[in-house]
Tab-separated table of C-alpha atoms and ligand atoms in Angstrom:
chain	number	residue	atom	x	y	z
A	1	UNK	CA	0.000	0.000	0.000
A	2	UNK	CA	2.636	2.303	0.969
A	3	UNK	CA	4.216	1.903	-2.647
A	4	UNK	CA	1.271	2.590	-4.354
A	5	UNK	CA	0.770	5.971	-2.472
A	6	UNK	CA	4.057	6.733	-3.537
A	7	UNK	CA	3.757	5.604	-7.180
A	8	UNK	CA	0.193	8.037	-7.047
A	9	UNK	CA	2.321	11.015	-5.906
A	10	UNK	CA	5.036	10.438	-8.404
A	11	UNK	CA	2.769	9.901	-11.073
A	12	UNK	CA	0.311	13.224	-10.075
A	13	UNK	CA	3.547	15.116	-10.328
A	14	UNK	CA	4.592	14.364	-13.182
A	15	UNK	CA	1.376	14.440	-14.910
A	16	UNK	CA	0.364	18.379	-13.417
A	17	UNK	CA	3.842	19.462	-15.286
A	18	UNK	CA	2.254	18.618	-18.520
A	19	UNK	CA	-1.006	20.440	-17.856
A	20	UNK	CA	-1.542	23.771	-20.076
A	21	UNK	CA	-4.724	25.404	-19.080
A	22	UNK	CA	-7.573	25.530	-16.720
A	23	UNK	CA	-9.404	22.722	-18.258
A	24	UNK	CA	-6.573	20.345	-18.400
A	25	UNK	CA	-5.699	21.250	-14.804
A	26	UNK	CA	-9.414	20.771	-13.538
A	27	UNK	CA	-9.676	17.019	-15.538
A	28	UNK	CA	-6.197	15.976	-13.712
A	29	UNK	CA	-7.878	17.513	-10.026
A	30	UNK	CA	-10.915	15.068	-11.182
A	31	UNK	CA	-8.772	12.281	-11.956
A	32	UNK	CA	-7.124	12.787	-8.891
A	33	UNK	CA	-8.883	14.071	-6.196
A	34	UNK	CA	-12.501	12.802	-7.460
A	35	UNK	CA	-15.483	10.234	-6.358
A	36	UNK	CA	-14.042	7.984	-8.775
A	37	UNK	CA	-10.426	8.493	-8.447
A	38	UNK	CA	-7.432	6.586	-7.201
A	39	UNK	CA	-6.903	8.346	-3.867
A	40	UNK	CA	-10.480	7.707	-3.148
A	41	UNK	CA	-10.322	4.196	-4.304
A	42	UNK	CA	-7.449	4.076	-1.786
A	43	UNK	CA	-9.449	5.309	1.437
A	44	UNK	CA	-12.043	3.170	0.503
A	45	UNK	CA	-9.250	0.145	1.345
A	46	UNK	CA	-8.259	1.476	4.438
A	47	UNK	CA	-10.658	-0.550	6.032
A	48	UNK	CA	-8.843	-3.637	4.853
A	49	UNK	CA	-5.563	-2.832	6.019
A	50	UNK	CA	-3.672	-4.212	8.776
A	51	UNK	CA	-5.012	-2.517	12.241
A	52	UNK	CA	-1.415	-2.031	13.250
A	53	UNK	CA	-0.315	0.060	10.008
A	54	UNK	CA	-3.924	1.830	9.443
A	55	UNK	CA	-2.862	4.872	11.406
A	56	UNK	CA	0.516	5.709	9.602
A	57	UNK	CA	-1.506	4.623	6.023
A	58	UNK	CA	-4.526	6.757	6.850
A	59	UNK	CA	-1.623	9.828	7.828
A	60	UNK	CA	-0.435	9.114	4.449
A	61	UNK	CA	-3.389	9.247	2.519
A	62	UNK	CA	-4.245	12.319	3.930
A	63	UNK	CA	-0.927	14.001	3.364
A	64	UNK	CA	-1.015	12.992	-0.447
A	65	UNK	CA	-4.728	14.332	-0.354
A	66	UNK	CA	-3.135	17.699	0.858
A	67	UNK	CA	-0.572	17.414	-1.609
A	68	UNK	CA	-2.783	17.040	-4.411
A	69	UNK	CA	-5.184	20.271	-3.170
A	70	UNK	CA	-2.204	22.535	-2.724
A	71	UNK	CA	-0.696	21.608	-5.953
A	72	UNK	CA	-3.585	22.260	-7.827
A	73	UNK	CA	-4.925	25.346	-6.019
A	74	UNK	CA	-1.260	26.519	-7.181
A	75	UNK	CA	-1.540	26.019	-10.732
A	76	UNK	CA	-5.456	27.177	-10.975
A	77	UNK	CA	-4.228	30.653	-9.858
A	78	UNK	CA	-0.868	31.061	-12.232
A	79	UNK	CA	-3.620	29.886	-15.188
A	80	UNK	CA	-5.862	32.567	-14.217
A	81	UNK	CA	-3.288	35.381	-14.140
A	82	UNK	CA	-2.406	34.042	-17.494
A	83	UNK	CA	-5.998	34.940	-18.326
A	84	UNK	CA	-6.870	37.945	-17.045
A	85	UNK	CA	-3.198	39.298	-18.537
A	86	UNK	CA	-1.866	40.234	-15.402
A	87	UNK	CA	1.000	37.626	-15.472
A	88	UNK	CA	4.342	40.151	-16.480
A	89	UNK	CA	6.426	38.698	-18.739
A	90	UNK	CA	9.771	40.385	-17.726
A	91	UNK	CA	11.693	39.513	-20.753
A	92	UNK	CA	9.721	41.577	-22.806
A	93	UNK	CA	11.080	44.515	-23.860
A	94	UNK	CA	10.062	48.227	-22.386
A	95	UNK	CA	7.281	50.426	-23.846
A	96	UNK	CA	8.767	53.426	-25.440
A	97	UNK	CA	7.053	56.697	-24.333
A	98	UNK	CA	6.656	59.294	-27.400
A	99	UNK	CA	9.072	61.833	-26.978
A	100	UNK	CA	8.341	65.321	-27.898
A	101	UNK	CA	10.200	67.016	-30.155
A	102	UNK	CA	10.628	70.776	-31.103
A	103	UNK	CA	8.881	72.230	-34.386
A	104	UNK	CA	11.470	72.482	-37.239
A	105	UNK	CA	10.382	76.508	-36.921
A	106	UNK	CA	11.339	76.543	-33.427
A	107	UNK	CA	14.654	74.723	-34.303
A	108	UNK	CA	15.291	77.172	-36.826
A	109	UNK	CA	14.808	79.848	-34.439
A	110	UNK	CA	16.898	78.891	-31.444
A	111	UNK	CA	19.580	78.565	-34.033
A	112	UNK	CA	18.802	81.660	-35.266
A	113	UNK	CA	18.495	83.668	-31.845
A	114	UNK	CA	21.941	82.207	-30.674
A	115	UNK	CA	23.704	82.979	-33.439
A	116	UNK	CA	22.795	86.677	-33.079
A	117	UNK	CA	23.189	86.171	-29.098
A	118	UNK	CA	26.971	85.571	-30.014
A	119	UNK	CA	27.748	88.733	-32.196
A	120	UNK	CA	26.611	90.420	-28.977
A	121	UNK	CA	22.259	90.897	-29.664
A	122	UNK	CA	19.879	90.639	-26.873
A	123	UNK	CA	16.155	89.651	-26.980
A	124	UNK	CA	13.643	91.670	-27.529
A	125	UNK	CA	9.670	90.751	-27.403
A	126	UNK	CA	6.321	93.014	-28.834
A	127	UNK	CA	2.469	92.141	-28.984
A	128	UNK	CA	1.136	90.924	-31.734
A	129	UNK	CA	-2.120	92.767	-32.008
A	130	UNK	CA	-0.316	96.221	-32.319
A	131	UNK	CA	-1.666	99.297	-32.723
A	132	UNK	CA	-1.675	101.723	-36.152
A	133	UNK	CA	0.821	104.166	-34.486
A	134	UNK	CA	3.218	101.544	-33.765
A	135	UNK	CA	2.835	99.220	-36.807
A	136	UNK	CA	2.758	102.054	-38.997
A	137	UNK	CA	2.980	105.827	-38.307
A	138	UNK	CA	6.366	105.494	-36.327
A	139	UNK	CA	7.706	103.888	-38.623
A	140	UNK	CA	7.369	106.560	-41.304
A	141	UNK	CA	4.558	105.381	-42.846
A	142	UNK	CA	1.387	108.239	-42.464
A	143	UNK	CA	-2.163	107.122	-43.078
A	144	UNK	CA	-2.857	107.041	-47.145
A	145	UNK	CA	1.148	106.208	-47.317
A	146	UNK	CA	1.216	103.556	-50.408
A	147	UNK	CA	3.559	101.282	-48.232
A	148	UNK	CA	0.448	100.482	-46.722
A	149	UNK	CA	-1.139	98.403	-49.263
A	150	UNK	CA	1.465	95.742	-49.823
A	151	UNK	CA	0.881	94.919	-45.723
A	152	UNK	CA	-2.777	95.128	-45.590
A	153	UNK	CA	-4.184	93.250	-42.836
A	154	UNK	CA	-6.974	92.181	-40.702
A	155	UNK	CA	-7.918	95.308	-38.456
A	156	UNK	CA	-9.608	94.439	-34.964
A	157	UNK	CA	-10.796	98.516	-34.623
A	158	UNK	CA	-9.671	101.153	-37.231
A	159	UNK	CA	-6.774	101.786	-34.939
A	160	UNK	CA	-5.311	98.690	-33.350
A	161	UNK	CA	-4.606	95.515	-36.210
A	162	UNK	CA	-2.715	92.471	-35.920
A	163	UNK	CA	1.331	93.647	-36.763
A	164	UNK	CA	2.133	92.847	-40.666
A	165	UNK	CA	5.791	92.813	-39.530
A	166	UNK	CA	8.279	92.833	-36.373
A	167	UNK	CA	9.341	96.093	-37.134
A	168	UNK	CA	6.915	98.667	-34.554
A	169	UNK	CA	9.278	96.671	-32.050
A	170	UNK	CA	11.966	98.667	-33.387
A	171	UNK	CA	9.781	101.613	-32.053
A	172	UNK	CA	8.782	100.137	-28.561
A	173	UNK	CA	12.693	99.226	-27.277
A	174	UNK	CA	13.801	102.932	-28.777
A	175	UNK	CA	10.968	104.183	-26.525
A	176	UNK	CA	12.219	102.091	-23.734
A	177	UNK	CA	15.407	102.977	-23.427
A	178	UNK	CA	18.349	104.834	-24.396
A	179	UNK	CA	21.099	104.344	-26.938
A	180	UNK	CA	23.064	101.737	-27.546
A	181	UNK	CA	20.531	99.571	-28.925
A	182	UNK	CA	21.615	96.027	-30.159
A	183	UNK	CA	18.291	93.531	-30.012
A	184	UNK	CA	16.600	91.064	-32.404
A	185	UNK	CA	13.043	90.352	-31.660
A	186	UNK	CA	11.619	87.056	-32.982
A	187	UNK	CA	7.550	87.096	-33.465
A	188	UNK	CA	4.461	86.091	-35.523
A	189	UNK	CA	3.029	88.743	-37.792
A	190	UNK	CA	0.248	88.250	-40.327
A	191	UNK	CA	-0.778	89.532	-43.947
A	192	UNK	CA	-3.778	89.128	-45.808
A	193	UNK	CA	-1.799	87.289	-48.251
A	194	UNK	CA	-3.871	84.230	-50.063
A	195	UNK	CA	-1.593	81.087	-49.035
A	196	UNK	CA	0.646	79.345	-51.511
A	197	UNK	CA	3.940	77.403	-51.609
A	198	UNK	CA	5.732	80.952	-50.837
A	199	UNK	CA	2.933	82.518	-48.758
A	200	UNK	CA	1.165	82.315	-45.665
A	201	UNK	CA	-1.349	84.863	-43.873
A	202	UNK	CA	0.670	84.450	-41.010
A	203	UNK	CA	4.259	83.433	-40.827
A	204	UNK	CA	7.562	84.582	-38.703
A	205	UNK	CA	10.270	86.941	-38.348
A	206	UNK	CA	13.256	88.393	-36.676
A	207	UNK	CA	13.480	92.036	-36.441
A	208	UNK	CA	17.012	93.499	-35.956
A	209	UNK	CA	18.234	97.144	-34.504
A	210	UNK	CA	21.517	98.165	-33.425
A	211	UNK	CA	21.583	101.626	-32.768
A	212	UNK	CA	24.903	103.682	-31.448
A	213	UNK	CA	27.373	106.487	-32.938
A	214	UNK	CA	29.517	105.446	-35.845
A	215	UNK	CA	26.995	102.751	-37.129
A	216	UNK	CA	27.687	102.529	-41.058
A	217	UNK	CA	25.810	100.369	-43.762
A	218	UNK	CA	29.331	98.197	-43.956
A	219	UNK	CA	28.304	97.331	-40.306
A	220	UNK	CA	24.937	95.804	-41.742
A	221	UNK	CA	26.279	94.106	-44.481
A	222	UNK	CA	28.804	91.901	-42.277
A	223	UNK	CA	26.096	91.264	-39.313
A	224	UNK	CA	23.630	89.555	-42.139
A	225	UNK	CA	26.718	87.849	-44.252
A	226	UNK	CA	28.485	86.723	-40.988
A	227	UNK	CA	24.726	85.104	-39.707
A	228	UNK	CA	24.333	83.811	-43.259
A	229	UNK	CA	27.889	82.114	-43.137
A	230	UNK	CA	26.971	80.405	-39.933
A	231	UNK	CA	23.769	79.450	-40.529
A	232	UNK	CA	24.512	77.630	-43.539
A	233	UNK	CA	27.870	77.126	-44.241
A	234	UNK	CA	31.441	79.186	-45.511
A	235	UNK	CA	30.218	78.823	-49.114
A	236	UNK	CA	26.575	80.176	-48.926
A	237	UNK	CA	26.638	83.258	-51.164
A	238	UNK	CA	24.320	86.686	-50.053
A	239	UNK	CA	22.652	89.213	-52.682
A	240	UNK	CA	21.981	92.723	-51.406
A	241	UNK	CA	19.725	94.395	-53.802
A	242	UNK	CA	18.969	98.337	-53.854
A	243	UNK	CA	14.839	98.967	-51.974
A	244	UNK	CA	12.602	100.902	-50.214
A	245	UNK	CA	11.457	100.882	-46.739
A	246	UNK	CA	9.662	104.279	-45.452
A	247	UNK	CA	11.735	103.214	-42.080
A	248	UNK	CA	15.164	103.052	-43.778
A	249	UNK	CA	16.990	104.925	-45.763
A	250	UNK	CA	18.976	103.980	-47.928
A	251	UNK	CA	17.300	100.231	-47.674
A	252	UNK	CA	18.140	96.889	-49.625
A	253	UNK	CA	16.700	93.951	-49.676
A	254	UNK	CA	19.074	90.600	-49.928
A	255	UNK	CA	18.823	86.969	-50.595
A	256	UNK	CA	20.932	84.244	-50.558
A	257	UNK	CA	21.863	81.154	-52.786
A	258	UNK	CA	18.513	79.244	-53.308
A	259	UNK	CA	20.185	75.488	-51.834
A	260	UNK	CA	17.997	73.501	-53.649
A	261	UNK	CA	19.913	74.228	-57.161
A	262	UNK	CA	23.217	76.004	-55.193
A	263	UNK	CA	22.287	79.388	-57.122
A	264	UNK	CA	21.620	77.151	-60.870
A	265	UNK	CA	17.744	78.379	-60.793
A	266	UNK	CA	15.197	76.131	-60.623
A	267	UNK	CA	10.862	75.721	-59.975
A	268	UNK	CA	11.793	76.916	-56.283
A	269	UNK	CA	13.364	80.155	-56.492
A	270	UNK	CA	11.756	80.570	-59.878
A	271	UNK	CA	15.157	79.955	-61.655
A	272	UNK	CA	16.276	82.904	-60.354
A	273	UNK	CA	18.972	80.815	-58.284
A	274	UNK	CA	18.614	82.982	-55.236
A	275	UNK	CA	15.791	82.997	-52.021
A	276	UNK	CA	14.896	86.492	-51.081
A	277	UNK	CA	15.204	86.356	-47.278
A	278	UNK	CA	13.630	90.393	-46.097
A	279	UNK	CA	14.599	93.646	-46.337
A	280	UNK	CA	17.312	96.222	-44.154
A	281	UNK	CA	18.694	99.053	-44.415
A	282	UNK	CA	19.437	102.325	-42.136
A	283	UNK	CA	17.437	103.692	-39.556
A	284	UNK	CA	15.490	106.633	-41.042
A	285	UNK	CA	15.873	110.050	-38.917
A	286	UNK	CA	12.224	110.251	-39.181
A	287	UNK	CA	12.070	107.133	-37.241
A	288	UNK	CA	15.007	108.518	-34.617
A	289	UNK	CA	13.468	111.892	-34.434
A	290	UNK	CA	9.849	109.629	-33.182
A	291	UNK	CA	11.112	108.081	-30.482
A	292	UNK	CA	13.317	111.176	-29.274
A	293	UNK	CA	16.666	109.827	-30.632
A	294	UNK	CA	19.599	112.630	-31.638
A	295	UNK	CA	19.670	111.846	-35.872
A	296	UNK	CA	22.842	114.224	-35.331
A	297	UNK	CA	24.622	111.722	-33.030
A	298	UNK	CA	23.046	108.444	-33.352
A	299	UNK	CA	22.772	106.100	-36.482
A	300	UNK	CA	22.132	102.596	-36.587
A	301	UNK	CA	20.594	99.621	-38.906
A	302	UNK	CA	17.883	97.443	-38.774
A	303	UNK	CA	16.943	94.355	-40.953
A	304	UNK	CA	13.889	91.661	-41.140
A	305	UNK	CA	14.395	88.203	-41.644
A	306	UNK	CA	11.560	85.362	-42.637
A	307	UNK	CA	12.280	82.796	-40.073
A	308	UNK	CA	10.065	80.002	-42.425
A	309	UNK	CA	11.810	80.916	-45.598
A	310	UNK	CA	15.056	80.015	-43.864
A	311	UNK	CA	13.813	77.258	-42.187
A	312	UNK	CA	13.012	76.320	-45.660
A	313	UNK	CA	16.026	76.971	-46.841
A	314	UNK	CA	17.583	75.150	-43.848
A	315	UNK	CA	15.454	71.860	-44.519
A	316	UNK	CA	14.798	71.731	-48.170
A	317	UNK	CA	11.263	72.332	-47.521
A	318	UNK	CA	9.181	73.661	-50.849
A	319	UNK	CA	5.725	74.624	-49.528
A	320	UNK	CA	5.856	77.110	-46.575
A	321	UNK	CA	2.270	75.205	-45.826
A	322	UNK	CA	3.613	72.085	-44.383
A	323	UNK	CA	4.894	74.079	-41.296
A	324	UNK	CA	1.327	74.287	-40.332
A	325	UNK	CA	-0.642	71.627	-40.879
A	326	UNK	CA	0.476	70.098	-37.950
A	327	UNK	CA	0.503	66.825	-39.729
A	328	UNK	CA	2.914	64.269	-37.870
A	329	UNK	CA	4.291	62.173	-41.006
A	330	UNK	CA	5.789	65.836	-41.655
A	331	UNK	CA	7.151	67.129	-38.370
A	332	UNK	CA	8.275	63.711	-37.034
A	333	UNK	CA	11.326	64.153	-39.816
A	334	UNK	CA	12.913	67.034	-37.623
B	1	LIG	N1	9.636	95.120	-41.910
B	1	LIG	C1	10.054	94.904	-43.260
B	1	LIG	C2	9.143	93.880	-43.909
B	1	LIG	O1	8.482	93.146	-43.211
B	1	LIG	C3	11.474	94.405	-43.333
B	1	LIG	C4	12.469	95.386	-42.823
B	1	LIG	C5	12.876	95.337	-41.517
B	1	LIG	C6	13.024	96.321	-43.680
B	1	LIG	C7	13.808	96.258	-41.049
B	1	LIG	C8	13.949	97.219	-43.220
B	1	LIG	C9	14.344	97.188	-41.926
B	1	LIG	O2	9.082	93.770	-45.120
């Protein structure tokens, strides 16, 4: 008898390692444990066994019994964690968390902003819904001026409009504070342009002013080729082209080399070979005289810049659009 209980337990443990699921588990606790099975069949017997042993059988019996309940109550609950998926595998490998990343604008700027930190600029800041005096009549340009039209824009009362450029902030740090002046001032403006690859009703800019005695136009020129140069390489080539600005005088406008075709023209800078970047040029006395600046002591320069058109530049980008449509498959290349 005593063999045969130990032949039961060898064989139940070796069986309940084969078992893979709640079904399989519950026929083997049936087989086992049940009306019909052998460890019953084996109480049942008890009765016929020698009255001396009976006690030390019986103990047996009941300790396989136990053995059998403990096991399976083991297994039923690892199975059921298997079920309800809260079993942790911990071989698999981690869940990756989405990391943010900046907008290829924003790159463009922080590049842009520490370059100009570096030659010595500080940061500047403005409103965007600006008033007429500031977005225009400072800046030289009266009511009925004709510079007006190529910046019309969406008015919120006949006097205050959202700012077509970052210029009136030009006017706002003059007002602020003595001379010398060196500052950029990044910012949103708008223009109630129609959108295209080359045009949105709102896009970016960074305004420049450095004001002081001794100022020249050769001073200009090597600020914007020396950011142009560092920005995109020794070999990028800059354009400055004779304008007008009612705030500058005399004013150019310049470009650089168009990268896509390195200067050869082609459907993206309208084979002209070269991407018109803003315009610059020297502070106007007009403009001086406003903010209660000496014209007799004091000249300086200021210059835009389009922030998107030299992001484009910077990224190959062909359709100023993309940068905000906020669609991922676009910004997740930055
Ligand atoms: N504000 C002008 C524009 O948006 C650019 C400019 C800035 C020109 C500073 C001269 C000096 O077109």
């Amino acid at each position: 008898m005593k063999e045969n209980i130990e032949q039961l337990r060898e064989a139940f443990l070796t069986e309940i390692q084969t078992v893979k699921n709640l079904q399989e588990l519950d026929a083997l606790r049936v087989k086992y444990l049940g009306r019909k099975g052998q460890l019953q069949a084996y109480f049942k017997q008890l009765g016929q066994v020698d009255p001396a042993d009976r006690p030390q059988i019986g103990r047996l019996l009941n300790e396989l019994k136990q053995l059998f309940e403990r096991t399976i109550a083991e297994y039923k609950s690892r199975f059921r964690e298997e079920d309800t998926g809260e079993w942790i595998d911990l071989t698999l490998p981690g869940r990756k968390p989405p990391v943010a990343r900046k907008h290829p604008l924003t790159q463009v700027l922080d590049e842009i902003k520490s370059i100009f930190q570096s030659l010595g600029f500080t940061i500047a800041d403005g409103p965007e819904v600006e008033t007429d005096y500031y977005n225009f009549e400072a800046l030289n340009i009266p009511k009925l001026h004709p510079a007006r039209d190529m910046q019309d824009t969406l008015y919120v009362t006949e006097d205050i409009l959202l700012r077509t450029h970052t210029s009136p902030v030009q006017i706002r740090v003059m007002e602020s504070q003595p001379p010398p002046v060196r500052i950029i001032a990044p910012g949103r403006v708008y223009r109630r342009d129609t959108p295209d690859a080359s045009h949105s009703p709102f896009f970016h800019q960074v305004e420049g002013l450095c004001v002081d005695q001794g100022i020249s136009f050769a001073d200009l020129k090597a600020v914007i080729s020396e950011f142009a140069r560092r920005m995109f390489g020794e070999d990028i080539q800059v354009r400055f082209r004779p304008s007008f600005f009612p705030f500058t005088e005399p004013s150019l406008e310049y470009d650089f080399n168009c990268v896509f075709c390195r200067g050869k023209g082609c459907r993206v800078c309208k084979q002209t070979g070269w991407m018109e970047i803003s315009g610059a040029g020297m502070v106007d006395p007009n403009v001086f005289k406003a903010v209660g600046y000496d014209p007799e002591i004091y000249t300086g320069y200021a210059f835009g810049m389009g922030v998107d058109r030299i992001a484009m530049l910077k990224f190959a980008i062909d359709d100023i659009r993309l940068f905000f449509e906020n669609d991922m498959r676009f910004l997740r290349q930055f």
